[in-house]
Coordinates of C-alpha atoms and ligand atoms in Angstrom, one line a residue:
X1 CA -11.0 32.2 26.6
X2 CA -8.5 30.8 24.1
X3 CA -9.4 30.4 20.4
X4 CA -7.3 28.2 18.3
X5 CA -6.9 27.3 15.0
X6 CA -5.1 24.4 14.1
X7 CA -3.9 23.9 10.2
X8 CA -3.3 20.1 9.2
X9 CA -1.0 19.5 6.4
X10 CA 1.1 16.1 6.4
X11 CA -0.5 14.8 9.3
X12 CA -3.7 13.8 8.6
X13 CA -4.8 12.0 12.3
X14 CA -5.8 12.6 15.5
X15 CA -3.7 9.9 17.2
X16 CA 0.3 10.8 18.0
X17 CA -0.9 13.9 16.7
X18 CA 1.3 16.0 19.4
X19 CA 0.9 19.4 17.9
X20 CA -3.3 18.8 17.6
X21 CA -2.9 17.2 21.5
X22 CA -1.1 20.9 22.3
X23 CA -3.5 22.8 20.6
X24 CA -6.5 21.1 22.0
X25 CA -5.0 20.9 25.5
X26 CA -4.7 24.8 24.9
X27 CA -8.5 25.7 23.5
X28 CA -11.4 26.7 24.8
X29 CA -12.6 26.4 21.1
X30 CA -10.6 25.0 18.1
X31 CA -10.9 25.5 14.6
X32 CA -9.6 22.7 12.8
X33 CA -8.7 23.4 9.3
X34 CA -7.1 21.8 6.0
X35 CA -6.7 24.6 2.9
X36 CA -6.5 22.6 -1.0
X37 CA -3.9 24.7 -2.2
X38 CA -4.8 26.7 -5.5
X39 CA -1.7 26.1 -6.3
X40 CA -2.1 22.5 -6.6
X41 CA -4.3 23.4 -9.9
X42 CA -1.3 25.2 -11.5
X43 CA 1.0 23.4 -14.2
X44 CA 4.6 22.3 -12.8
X45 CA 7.7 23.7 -14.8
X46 CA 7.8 21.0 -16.5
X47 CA 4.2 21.4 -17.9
X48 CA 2.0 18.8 -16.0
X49 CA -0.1 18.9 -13.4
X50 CA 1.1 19.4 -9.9
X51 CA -1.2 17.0 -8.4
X52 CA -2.6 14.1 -10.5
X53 CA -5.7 11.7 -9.8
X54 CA -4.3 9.1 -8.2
X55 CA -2.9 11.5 -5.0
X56 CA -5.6 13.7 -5.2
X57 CA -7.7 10.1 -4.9
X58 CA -6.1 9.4 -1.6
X59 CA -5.5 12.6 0.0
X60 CA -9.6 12.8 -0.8
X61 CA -9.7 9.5 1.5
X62 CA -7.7 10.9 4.1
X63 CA -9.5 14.6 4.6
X64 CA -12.5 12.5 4.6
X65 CA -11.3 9.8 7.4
X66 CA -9.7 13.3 9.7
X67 CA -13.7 14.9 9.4
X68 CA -15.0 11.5 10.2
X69 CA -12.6 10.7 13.4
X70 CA -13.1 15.2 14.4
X71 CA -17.0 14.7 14.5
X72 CA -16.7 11.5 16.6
X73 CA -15.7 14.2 19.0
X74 CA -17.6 16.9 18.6
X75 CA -15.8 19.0 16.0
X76 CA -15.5 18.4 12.1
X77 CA -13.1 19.2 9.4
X78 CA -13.0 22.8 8.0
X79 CA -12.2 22.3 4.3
X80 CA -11.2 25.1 2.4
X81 CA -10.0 25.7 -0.6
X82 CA -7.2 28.8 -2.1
X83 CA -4.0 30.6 -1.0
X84 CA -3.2 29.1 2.1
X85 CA -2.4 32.3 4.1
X86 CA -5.0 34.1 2.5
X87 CA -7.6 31.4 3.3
X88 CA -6.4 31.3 7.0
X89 CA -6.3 35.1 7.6
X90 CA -9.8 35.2 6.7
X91 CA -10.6 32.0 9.4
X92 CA -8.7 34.3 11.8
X93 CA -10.7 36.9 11.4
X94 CA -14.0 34.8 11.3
X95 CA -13.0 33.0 14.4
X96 CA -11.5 35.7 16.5
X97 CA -9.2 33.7 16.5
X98 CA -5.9 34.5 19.2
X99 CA -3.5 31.4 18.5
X100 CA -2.5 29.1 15.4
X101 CA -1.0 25.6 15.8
X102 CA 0.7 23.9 12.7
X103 CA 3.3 21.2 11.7
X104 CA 6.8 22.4 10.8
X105 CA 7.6 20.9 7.5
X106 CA 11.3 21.7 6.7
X107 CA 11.2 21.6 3.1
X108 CA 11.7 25.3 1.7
X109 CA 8.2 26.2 0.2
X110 CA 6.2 24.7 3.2
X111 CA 8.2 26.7 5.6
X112 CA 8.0 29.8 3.1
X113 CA 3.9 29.1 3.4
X114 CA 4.4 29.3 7.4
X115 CA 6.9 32.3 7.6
X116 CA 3.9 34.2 5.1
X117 CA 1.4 33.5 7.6
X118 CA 3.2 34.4 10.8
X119 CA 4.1 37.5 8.9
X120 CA 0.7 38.4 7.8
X121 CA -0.7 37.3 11.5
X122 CA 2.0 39.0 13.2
X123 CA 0.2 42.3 12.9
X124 CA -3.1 41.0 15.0
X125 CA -0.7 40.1 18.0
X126 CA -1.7 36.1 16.8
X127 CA 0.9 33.8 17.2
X128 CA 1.7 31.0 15.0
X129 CA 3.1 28.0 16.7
X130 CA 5.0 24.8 14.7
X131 CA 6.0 21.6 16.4
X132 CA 8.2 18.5 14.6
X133 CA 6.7 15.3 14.8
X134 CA 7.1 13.6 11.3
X135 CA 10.1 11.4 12.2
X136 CA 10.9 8.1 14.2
X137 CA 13.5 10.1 16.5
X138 CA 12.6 13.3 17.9
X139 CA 15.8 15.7 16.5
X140 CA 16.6 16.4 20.1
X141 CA 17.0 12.9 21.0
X142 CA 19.9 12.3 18.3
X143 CA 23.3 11.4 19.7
X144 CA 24.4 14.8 18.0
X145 CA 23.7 18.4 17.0
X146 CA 22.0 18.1 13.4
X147 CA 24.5 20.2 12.2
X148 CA 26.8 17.0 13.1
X149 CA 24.4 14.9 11.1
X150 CA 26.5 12.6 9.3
X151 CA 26.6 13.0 5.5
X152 CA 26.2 9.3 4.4
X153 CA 23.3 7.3 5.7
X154 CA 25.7 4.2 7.5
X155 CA 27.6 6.5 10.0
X156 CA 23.8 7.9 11.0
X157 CA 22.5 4.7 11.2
X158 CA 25.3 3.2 13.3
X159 CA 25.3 6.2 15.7
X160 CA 21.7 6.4 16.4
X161 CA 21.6 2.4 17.3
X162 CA 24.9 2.0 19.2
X163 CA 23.2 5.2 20.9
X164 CA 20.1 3.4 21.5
X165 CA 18.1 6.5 21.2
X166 CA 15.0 6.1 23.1
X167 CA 11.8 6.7 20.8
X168 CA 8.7 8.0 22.4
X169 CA 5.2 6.2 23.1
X170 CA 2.5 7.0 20.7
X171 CA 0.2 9.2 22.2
X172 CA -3.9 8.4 22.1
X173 CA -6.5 10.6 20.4
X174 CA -8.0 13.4 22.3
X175 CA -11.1 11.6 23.8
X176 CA -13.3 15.1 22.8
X177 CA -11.9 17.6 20.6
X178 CA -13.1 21.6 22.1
X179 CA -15.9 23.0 19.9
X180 CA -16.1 25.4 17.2
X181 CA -15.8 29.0 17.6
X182 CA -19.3 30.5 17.4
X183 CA -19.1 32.6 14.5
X184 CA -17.7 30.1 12.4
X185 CA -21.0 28.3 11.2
X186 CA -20.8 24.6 11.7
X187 CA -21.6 22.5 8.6
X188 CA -24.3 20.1 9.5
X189 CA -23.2 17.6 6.8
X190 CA -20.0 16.0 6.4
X191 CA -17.4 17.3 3.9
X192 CA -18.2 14.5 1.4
X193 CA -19.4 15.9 -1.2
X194 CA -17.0 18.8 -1.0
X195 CA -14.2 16.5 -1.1
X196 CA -15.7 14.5 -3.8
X197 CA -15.8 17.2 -5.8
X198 CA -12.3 19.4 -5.1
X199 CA -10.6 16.1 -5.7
X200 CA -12.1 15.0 -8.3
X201 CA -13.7 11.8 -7.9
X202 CA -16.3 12.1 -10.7
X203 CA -13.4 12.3 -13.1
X204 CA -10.8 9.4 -11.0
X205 CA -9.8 6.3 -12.8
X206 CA -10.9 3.2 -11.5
X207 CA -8.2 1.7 -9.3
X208 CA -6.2 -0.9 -11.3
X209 CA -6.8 -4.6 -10.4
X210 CA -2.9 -5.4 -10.5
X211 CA -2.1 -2.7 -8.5
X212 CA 0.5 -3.2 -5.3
X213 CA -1.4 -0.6 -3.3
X214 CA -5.0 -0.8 -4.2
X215 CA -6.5 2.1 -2.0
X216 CA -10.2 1.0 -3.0
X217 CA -9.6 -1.9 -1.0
X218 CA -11.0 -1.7 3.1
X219 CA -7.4 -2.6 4.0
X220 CA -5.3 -0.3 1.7
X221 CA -7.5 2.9 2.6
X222 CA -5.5 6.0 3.4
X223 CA -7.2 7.5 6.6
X224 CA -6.8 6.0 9.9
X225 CA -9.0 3.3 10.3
X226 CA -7.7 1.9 7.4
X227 CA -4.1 2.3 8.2
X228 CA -4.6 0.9 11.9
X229 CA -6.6 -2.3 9.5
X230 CA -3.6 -2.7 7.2
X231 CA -1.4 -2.4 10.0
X232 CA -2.9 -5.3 11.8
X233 CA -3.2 -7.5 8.6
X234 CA 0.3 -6.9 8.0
X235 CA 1.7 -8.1 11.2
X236 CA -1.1 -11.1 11.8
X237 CA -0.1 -12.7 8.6
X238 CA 3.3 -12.7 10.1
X239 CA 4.8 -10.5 7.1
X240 CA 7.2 -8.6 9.0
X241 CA 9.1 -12.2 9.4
X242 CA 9.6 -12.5 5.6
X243 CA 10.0 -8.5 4.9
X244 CA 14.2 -9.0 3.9
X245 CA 13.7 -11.6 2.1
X246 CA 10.9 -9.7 -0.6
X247 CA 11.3 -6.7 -0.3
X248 CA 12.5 -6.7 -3.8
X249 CA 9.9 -8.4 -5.5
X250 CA 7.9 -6.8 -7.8
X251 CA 4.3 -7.9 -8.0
X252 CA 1.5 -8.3 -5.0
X253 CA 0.7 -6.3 -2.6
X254 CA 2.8 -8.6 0.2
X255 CA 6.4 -7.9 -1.2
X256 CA 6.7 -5.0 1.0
X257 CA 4.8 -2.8 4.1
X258 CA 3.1 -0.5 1.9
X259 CA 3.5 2.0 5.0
X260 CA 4.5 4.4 2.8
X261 CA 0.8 5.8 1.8
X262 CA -0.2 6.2 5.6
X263 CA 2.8 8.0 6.4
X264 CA 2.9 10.2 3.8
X265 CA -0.8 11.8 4.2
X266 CA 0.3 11.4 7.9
X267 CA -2.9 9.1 8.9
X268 CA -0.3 7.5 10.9
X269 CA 3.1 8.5 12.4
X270 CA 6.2 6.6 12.6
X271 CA 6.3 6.1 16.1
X272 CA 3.0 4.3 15.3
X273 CA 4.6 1.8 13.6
X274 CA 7.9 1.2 15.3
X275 CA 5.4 0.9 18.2
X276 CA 3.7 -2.2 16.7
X277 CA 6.4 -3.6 15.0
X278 CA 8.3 -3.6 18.1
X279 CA 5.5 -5.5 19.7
X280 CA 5.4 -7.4 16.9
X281 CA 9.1 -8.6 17.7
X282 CA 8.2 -9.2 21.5
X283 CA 5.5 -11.6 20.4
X284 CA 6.5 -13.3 17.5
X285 CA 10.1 -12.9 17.6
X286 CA 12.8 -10.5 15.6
X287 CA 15.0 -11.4 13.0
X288 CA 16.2 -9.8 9.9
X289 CA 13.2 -9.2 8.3
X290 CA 11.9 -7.2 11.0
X291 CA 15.1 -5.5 12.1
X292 CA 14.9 -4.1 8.0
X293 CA 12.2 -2.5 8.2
X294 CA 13.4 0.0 10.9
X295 CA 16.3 0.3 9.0
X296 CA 13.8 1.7 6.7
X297 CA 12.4 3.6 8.3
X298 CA 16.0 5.0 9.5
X299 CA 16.2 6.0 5.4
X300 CA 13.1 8.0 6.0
X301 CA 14.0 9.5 9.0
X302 CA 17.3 11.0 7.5
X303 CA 16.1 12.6 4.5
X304 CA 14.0 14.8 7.2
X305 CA 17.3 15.0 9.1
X306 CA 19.1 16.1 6.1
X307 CA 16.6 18.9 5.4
X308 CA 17.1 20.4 9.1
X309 CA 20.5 20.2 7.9
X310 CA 21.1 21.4 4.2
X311 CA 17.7 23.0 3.4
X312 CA 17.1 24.8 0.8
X313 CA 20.5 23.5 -0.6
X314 CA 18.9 20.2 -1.4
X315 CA 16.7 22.1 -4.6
X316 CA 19.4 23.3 -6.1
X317 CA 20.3 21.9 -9.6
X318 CA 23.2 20.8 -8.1
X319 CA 22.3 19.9 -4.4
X320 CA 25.1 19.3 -2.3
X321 CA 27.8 18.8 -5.1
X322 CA 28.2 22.7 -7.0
X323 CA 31.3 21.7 -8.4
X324 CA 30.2 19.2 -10.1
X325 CA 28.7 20.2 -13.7
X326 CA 24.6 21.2 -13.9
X327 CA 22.4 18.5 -15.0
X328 CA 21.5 18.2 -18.7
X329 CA 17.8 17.9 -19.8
X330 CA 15.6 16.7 -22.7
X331 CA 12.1 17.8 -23.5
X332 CA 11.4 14.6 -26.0
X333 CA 13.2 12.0 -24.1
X334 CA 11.4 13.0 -21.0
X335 CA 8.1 12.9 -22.5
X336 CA 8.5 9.3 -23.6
X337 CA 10.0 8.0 -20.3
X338 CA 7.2 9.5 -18.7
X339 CA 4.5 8.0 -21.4
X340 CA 6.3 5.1 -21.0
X341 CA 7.7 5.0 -24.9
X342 CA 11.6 4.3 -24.3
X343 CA 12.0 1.2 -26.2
X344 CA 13.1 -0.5 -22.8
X345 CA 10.5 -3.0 -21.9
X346 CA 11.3 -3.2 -18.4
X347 CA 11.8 0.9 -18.1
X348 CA 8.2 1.3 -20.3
X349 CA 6.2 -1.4 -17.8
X350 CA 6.6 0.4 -14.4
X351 CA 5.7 4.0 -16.3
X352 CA 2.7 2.0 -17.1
X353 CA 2.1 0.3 -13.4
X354 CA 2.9 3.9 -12.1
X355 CA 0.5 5.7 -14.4
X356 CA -2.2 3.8 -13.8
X357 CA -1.3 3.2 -10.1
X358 CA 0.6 6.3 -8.2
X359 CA 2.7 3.6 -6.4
X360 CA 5.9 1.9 -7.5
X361 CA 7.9 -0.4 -5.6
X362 CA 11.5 1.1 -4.1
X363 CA 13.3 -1.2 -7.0
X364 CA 11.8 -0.1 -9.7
X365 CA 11.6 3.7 -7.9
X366 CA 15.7 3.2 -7.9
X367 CA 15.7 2.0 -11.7
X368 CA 13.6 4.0 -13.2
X369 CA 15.1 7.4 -12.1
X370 CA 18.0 6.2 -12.7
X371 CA 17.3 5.2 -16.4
X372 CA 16.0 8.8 -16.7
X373 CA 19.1 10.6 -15.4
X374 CA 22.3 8.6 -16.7
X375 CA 20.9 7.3 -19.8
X376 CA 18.2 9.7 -21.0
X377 CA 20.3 12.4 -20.0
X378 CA 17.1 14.4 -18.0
X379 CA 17.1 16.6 -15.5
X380 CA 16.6 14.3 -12.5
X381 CA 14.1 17.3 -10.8
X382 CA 11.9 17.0 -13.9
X383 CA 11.5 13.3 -12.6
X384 CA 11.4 14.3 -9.0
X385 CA 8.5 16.8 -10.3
X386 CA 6.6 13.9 -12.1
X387 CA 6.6 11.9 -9.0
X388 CA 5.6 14.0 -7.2
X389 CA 2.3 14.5 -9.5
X390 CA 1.8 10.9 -9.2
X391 CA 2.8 8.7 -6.0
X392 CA 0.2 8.0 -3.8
X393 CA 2.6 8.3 -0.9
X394 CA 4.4 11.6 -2.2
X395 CA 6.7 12.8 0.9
X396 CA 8.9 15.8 0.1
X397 CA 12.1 14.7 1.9
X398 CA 11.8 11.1 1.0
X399 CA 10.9 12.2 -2.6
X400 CA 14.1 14.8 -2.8
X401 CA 16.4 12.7 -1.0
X402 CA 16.3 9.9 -3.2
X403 CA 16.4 12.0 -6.0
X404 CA 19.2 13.7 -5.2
X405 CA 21.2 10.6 -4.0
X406 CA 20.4 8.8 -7.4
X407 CA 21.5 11.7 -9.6
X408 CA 25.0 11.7 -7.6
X409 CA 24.0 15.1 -6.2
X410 CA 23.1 14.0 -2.5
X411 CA 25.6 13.2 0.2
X412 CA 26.9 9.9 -1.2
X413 CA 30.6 9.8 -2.2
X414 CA 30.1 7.1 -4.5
X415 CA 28.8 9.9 -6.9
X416 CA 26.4 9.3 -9.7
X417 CA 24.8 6.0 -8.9
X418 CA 23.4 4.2 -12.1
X419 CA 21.6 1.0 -12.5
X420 CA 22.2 -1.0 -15.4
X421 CA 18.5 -1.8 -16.9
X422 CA 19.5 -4.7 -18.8
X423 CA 21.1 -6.1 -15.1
X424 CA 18.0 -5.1 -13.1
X425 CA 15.6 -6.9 -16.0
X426 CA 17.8 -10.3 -15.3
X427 CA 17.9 -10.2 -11.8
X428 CA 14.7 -9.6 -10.5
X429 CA 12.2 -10.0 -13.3
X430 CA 13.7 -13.0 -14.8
X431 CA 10.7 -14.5 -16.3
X432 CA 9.2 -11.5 -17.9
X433 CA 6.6 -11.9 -15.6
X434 CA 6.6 -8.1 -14.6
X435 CA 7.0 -7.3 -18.0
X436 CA 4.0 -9.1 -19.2
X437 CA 1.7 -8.0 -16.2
X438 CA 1.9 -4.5 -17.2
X439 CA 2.7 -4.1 -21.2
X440 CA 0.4 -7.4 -22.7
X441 CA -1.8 -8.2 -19.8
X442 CA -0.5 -12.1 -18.6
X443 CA 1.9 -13.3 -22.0
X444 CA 5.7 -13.5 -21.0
X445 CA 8.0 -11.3 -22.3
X446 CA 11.8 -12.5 -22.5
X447 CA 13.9 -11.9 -20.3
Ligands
LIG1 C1 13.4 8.0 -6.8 C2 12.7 7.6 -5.5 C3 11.6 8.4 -5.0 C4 11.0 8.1 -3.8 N1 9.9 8.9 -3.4 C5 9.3 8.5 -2.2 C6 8.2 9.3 -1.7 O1 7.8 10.4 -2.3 N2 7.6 8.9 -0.6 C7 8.0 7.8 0.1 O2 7.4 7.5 1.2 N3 9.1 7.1 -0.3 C8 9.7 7.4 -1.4 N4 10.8 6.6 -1.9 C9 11.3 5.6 -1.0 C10 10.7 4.2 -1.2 O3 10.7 3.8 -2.5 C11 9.3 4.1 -0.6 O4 9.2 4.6 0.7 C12 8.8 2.6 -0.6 O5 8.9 2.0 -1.8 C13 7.4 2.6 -0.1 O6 6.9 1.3 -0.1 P1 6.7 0.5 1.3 O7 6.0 1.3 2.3 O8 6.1 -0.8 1.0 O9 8.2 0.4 1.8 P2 9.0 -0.7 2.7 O10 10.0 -1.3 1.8 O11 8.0 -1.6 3.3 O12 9.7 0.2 3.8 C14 9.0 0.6 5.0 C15 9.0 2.1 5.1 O13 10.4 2.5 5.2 C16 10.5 3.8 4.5 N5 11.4 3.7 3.4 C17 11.7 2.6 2.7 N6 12.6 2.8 1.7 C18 12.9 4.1 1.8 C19 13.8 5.0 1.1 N7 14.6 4.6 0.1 N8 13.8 6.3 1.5 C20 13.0 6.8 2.5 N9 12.2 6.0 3.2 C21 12.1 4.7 2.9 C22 9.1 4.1 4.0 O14 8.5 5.0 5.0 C23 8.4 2.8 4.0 O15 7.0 2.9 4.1 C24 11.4 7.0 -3.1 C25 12.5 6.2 -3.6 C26 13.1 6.5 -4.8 C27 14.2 5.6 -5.3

């Protein structure tokens, strides 16, 4: 008789779910389990909240999809909320349970979560057993050790396609999912109301109307029925075809895939995708636009590489460049760039589309943070932190990575990489247009 308990974190679905496909293959009875960390409800560093509404909005979507698609089968979502390890030792003990089954995350205070919980289990004789399956490439199937990792994104790139790494088939749901432990009670009504409420969806902005990823909408919503339906939209309308071409735009909810929500919570994997864009191509034909987007996704993929890599190296004031001199920081100046009060009109209307959103698109991402390192002179991990709070599709390597690069302290030999605002404003919001959308409502502002 094997008890399981299997602990969901950044992977929020039951499909290509290979970890939850182990663990169920392996249970008699399974325990499946998310934990709201408690210290999600604890101030950054940098005085903020951890998690703000717009995340906590979608990650409520998401917990409530995974307990929706668990009782299809039998089983249900327990949702708990506290320390993590303390909150699972006492599942353990409920369940009897002999076996735990997680996602390695290889970011340093996930893995610091894991190693606290194999230590504190380790006593009971109950193994704790993690499994990689957040990238595109499996890191066995690279053309090379990942300490061999290239340090600049190109070289990667150009290796991993002239090596036409073979990517794995998406793996189905579990048709039934084993049941309960016994003396874990069973909750007869879905988690809801308890997600309503540890989320806090009494308290939750509306969803803008002008927002790029309106996750109100049937199509935008982050669990994995929506994902699978804003999958399919995206591909019928043919949007793949046209991807190069607008990825840089700034307004509408068309410019670009809006994956990027999905894959975050993990309510669908990046195989997933590949696998239906991929298809997409065999039916309807490749060309650049749909060649870029797995060059995307190639982006994403190495920021998990580099984290096997460098590790805890990457949250170091510094990163990867020590010799290079500590980055500066200022209290007032990042308060207004985050309250969207620099003076810069183009800088001051994506802090306003991202506070009342959680999503930004990757050009104004890029400018932004760089407006906050090179010419307000912050700390480019106070503006990491602040995404963090806010992005509806928060991913910790993606986050870091591109952090890191920007502020010169990633792997890119170029160094410091600024954006000139003034540039940015001219060349791809020439008509104000995305100035007036989010500072005065529909007026144009000059360019
Ligand atoms: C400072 C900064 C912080 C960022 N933080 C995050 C984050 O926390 N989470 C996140 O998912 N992305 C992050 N990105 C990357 C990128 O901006 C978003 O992935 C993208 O804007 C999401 O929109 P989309 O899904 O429509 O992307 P598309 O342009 O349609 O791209 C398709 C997919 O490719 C991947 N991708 C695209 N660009 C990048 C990139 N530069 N780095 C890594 N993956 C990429 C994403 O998974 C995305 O969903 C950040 C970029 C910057 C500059």
């Amino acid at each position: 008789m094997s008890r399981v308990l299997y602990w969901f974190r950044q992977d929020l679905r039951l499909r290509d779910n290979r970890c939850f496909i182990r663990a169920c293959d392996q249970a008699d009875t399974l325990l499946p389990v998310y934990v709201l960390d408690s210290a999600m409800e604890q101030p950054t560093r940098w005085g903020f909240d951890r998690v703000g509404a717009h995340r906590r909005a979608v990650l409520g979507q998401a917990l409530r999809g995974l307990d929706r698609q668990l009782r299809q089968r039998g089983s249900g979502l327990c949702l708990l909320q506290g320390q993590p390890v303390d909150q699972l030792l006492a599942m353990v003990r409920q369940g009897a349970i002999d076996t735990v089954w997680v996602e390695d995350i290889a970011a340093p205070q996930e893995r610091a979560l894991v190693d606290a919980l194999k230590q504190s289990l380790e006593p009971l004789g109950v193994p704790v057993y993690t499994g990689w399956q957040s990238s595109l490439i499996a890191p066995n199937d690279l053309p090379f050790a990942i300490d061999r990792l290239p340090d600049t994104f190109t070289p990667f790139r150009k290796r991993v396609e002239q090596a036409a790494v073979c990517i794995e088939n998406p793996y189905p749901a579990p048709d039934a999912v084993p049941p309960w432990p016994e003396s874990v009670p069973y909750p007869t009504a879905s988690i809801d109301a308890q997600c309503d409420a540890l989320c806090g969806a009494s308290t939750r902005p509306a969803v803008d109307a002008r927002s790029a990823f309106p996750f109100d909408d049937p199509d935008c919503s982050v669990d994995e029925i929506g994902a699978q339906r804003h999958l399919d939209q995206y591909l019928a309308r043919g949007l793949p075809h046209t991807y190069k071409a607008t990825r840089n735009q700034l307004i509408g909810k068309d410019y670009s895939s809006k994956w990027s929500p999905f894959l975050a919570l993990g309510v669908l994997s990046a195989r997933q995708v590949d696998a239906a864009r991929q298809h997409f191509e065999q039916a309807r034909g490749a060309n650049e636009g749909t060649y870029w987007l797995r060059f995307e996704l190639l982006w994403r993929d190495y920021f998990r590489f580099l984290h096997l890599k460098y590790g805890r190296r990457l949250y170091h004031a510094r990163g990867l460049a020590p010799d290079r001199s500590a980055p500066t920081h200022d209290a007032d100046r990042f308060e207004r760039w985050k309250n969207a009060d620099t003076g810069h009109a183009f800088i001051d209307a994506a802090m306003v589309e991202f506070s009342r959103t959680g999503y930004l698109s990757n050009r104004m991402r890029q400018v932004v943070a760089s407006y906050l390192i090179h010419d307000m002179g912050c700390d480019w991990r106070a503006g990491a932190a602040w995404f963090e709070s806010q992005l509806v599709d928060y991913d910790v390597y993606s986050n870091q990575g591109n952090w890191l690069y920007l502020a010169g302290f990633g792997t890119d030999p170029r160094g410091s990489r600024r954006f000139n605002p003034d540039k940015q404003a001219q060349d791809y919001d020439p008509d104000g247009a995305y100035r007036a959308l989010w500072l005065s409502g529909t007026a144009a502002v000059p360019a």
